[in-house]
Short mmCIF file of C-alpha atoms in Angstrom, two decimals:
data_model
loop_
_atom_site.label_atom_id
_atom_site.label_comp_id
_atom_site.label_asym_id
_atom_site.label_seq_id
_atom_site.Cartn_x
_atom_site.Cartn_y
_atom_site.Cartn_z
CA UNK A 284 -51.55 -10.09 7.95
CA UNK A 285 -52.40 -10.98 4.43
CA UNK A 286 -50.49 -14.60 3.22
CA UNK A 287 -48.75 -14.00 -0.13
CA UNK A 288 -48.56 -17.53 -1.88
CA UNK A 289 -45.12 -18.65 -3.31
CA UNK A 290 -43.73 -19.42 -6.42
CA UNK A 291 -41.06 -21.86 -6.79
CA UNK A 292 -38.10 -20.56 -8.96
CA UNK A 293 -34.27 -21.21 -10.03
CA UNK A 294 -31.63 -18.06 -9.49
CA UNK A 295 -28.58 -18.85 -10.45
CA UNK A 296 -27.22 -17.50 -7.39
CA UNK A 297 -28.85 -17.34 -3.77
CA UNK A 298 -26.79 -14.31 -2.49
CA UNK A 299 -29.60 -12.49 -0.35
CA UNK A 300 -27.56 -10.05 0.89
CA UNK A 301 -24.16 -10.26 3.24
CA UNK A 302 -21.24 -7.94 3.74
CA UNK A 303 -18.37 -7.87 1.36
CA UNK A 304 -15.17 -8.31 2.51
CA UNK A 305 -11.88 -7.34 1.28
CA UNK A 306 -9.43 -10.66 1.66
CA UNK A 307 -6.18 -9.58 1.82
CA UNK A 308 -3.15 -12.48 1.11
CA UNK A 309 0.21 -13.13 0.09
CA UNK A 310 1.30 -14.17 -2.89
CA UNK A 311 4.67 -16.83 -3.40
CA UNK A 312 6.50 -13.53 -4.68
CA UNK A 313 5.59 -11.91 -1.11
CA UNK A 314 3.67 -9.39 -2.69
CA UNK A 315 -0.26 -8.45 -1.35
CA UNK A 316 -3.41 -10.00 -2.74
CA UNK A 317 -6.56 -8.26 -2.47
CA UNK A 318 -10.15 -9.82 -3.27
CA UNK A 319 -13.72 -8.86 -2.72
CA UNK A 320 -15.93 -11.57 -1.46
CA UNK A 321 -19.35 -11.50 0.16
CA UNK A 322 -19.70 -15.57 1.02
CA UNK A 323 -18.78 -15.10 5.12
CA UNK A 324 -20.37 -15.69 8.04
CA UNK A 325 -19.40 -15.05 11.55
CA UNK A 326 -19.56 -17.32 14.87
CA UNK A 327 -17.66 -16.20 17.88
CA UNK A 328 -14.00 -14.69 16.68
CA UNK A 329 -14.18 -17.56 13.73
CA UNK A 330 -15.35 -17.09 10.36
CA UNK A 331 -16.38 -19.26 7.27
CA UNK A 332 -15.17 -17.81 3.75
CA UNK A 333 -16.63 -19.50 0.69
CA UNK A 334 -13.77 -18.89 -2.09
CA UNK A 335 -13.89 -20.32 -5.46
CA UNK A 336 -11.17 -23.63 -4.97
CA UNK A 337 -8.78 -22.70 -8.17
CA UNK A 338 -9.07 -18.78 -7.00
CA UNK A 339 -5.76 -16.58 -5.95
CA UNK A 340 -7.05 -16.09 -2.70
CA UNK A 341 -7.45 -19.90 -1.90
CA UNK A 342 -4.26 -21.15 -3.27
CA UNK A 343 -2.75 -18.15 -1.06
CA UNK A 344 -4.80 -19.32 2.13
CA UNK A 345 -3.87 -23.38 1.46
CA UNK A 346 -0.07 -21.86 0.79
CA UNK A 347 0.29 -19.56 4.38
CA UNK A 348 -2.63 -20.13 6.60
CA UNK A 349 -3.57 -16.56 7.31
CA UNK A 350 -5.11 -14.06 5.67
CA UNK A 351 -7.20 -10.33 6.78
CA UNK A 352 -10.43 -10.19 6.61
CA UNK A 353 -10.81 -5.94 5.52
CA UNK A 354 -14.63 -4.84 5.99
CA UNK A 355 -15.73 -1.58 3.81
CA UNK A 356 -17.75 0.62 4.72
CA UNK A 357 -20.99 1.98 1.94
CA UNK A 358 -18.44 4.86 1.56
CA UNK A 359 -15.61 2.21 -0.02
CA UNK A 360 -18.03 1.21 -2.66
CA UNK A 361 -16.23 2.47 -5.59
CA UNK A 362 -12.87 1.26 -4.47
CA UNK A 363 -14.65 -1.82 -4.11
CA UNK A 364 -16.07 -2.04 -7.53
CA UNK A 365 -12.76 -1.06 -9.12
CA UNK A 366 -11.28 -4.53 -8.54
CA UNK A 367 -14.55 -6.19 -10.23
CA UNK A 368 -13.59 -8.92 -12.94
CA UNK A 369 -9.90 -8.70 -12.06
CA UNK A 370 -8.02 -11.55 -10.44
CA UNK A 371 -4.42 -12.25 -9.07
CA UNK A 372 -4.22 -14.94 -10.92
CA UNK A 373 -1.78 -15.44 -14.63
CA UNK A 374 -3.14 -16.66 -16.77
CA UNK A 375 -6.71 -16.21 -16.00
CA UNK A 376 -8.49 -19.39 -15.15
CA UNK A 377 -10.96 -20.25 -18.22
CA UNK A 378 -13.95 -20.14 -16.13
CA UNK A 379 -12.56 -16.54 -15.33
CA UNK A 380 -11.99 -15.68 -18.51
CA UNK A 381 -15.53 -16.76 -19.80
CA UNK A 382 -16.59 -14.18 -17.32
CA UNK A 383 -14.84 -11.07 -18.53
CA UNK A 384 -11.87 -11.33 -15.76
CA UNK A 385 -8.63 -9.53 -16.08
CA UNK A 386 -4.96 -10.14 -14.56
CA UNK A 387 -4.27 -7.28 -12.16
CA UNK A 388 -0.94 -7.99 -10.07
CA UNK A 389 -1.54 -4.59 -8.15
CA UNK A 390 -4.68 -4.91 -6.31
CA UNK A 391 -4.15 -2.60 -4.14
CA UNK A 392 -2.95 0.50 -6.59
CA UNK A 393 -6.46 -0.50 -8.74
CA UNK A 394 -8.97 0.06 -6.05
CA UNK A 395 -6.51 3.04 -4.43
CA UNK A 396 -6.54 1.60 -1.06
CA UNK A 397 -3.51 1.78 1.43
CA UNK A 398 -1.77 -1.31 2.82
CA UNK A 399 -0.86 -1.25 6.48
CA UNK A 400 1.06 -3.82 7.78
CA UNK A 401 -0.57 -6.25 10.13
CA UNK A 402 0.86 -7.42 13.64
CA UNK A 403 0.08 -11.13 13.62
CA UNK A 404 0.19 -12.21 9.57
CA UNK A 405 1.91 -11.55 6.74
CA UNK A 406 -0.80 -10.10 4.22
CA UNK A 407 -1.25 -6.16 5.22
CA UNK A 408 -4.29 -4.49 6.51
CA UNK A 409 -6.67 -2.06 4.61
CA UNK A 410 -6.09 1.71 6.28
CA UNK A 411 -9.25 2.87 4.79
CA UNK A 412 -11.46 -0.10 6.18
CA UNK A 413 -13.02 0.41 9.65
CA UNK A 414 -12.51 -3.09 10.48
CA UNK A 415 -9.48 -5.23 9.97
CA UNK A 416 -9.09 -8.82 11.02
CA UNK A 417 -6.18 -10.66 11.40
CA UNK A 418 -6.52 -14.28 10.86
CA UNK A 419 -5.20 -17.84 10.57
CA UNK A 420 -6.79 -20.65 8.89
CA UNK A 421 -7.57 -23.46 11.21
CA UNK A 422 -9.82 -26.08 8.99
CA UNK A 423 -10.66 -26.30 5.29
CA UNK A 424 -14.07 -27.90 3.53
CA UNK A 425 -14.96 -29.11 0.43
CA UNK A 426 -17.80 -27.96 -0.39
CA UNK A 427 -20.25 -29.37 -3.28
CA UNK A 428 -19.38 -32.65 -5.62
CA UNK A 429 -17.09 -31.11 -7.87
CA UNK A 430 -14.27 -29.66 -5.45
CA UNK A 431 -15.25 -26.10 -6.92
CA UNK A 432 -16.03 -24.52 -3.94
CA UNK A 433 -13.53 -24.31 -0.41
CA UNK A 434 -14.93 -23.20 2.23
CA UNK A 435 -12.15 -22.22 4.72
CA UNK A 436 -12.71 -21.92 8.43
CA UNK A 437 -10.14 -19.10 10.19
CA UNK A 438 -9.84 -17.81 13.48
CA UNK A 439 -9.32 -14.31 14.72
CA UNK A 440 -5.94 -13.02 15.69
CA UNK A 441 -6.56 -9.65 16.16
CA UNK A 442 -9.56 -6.85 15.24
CA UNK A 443 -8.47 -3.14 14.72
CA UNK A 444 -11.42 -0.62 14.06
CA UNK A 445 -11.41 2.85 13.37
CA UNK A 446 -12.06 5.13 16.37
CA UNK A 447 -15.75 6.22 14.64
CA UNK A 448 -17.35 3.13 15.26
CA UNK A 449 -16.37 2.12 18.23
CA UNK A 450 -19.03 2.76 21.00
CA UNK A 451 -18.62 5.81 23.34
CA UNK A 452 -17.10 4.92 26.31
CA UNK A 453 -16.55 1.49 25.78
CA UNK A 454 -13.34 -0.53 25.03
CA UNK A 455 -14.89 -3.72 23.04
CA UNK A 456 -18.00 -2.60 21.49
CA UNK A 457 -19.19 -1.56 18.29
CA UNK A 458 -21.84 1.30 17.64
CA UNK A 459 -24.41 -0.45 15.20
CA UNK A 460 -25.65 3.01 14.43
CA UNK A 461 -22.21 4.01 13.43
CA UNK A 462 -21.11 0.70 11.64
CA UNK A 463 -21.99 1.39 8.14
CA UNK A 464 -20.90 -2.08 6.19
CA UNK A 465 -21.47 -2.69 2.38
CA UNK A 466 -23.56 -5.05 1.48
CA UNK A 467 -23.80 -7.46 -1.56
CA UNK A 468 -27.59 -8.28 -2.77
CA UNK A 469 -27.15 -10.31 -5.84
CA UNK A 470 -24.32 -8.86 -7.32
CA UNK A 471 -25.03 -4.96 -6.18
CA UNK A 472 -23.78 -3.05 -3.42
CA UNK A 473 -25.91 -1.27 -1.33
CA UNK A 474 -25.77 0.15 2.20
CA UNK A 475 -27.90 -0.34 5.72
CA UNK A 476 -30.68 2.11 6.30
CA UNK A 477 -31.56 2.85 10.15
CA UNK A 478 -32.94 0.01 12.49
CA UNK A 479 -36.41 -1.29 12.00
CA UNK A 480 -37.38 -2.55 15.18
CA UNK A 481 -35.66 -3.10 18.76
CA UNK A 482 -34.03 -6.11 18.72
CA UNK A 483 -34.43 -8.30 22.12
CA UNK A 484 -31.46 -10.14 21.42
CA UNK A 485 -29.26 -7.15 21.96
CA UNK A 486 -30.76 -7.11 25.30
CA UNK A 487 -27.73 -9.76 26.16
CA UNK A 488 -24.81 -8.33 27.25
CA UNK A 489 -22.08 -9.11 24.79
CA UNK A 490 -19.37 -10.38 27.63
CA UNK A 491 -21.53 -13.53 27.49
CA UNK A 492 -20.75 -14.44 23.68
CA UNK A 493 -17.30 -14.20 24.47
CA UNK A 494 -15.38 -17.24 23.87
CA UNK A 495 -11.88 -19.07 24.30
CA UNK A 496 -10.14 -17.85 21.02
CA UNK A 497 -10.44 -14.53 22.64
CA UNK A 498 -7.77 -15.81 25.19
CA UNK A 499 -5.99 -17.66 22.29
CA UNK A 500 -5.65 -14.63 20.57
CA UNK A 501 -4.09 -12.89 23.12
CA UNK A 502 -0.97 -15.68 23.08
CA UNK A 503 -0.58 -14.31 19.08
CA UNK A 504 3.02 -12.66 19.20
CA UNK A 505 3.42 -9.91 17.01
CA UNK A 506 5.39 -11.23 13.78
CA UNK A 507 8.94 -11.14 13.96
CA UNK A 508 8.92 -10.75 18.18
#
């Protein structure tokens, strides 16, 4: 294999590539929030969202500790885009504004998506997503020196999925074949092209990643019951 030296450089940003989620929230009014955000990562039925600190969609998570994490398929792309430079917030934060961001109070009607309502939280669910995660926020981090950045850790309520990813004859798993997410390569979107090589990780049964929020989740009373 030929070595290919490196060159040292400064991007602005260092977003390689991750899926975008939709963040559904409430706002004080009790209306829904709806953001696009691609900073996530996942570890067992927990997640870590990186969310700009003076952002709608951390003052809602600080405000009601739960939130859904929505998860768009390639398809969703141009719903997705549609809420691009708008924000929940008014006014506009400057740093916003410097950026060519716009108020938008109806997220939802922008990007023509359909609110469902959740079981567990508040903020509604995404009908047109095939995954939906209901969540609660269990730990918040500062992250960087000048309290920009939160990085919020939540835990997983609930997961609904569309029937079409799902795995055939299986309760819990997803097809990777079928899951199709968006993904977010320094500020484009761009899909998942077929497998490149057999993965021996996937050789380990998934029953053995399964962990003890799975169990807590199960205690999480529909709202209202």
């Amino acid at each position: 294999m030929k070595t290919v030296a490196h060159t040292a450089i400064e991007p602005g940003i260092l977003y390689f590539g991750t899926p975008v989620v939709l963040v559904s929230s409430t706002n004080e009014d009790g209306s829904a929030n709806l953001a696009p955000m691609s900073s996530a990562f996942w570890l067992g039925w927990r997640a870590m969202l990186g969310l700009g600190a003076r952002s709608k969609t951390a003052r809602n998570l600080l405000r009601t500790r739960e939130c859904v994490l929505n998860l768009p398929s390639d398809t969703l792309a141009a719903a997705v885009d549609r809420l691009a430079l708008t924000t929940g917030s008014d006014p506009v934060p400057p740093g916003k504004q410097q950026r060519g961001y716009r108020h938008v109070a109806d997220k939802f009607g922008r990007a023509g998506l359909t609110p469902v309502p959740s079981e567990t939280v508040a903020p509604p669910r995404i009908a047109e997503c095939p995954v939906a995660m209901e969540a609660v926020v269990e730990a918040t981090h500062p992250v960087a020196d000048d309290g920009g950045i939160v990085a919020f850790e939540v835990r997983v309520q609930r997961v609904f999925v569309h029937e079409d990813i799902r795995l055939a004859g299986t309760d819990d798993h997803i097809d990777p074949d079928a899951w199709r997410p968006l993904i977010m390569s320094f500020q484009k979107l761009y899909g998942l092209g077929e497998q490149v090589h057999p993965s021996t990780l996937a050789r380990i049964p998934e029953r053995l990643y399964r962990g003890p929020d799975i169990e807590r989740a199960r205690g999480a009373g529909a709202r209202g019951l």
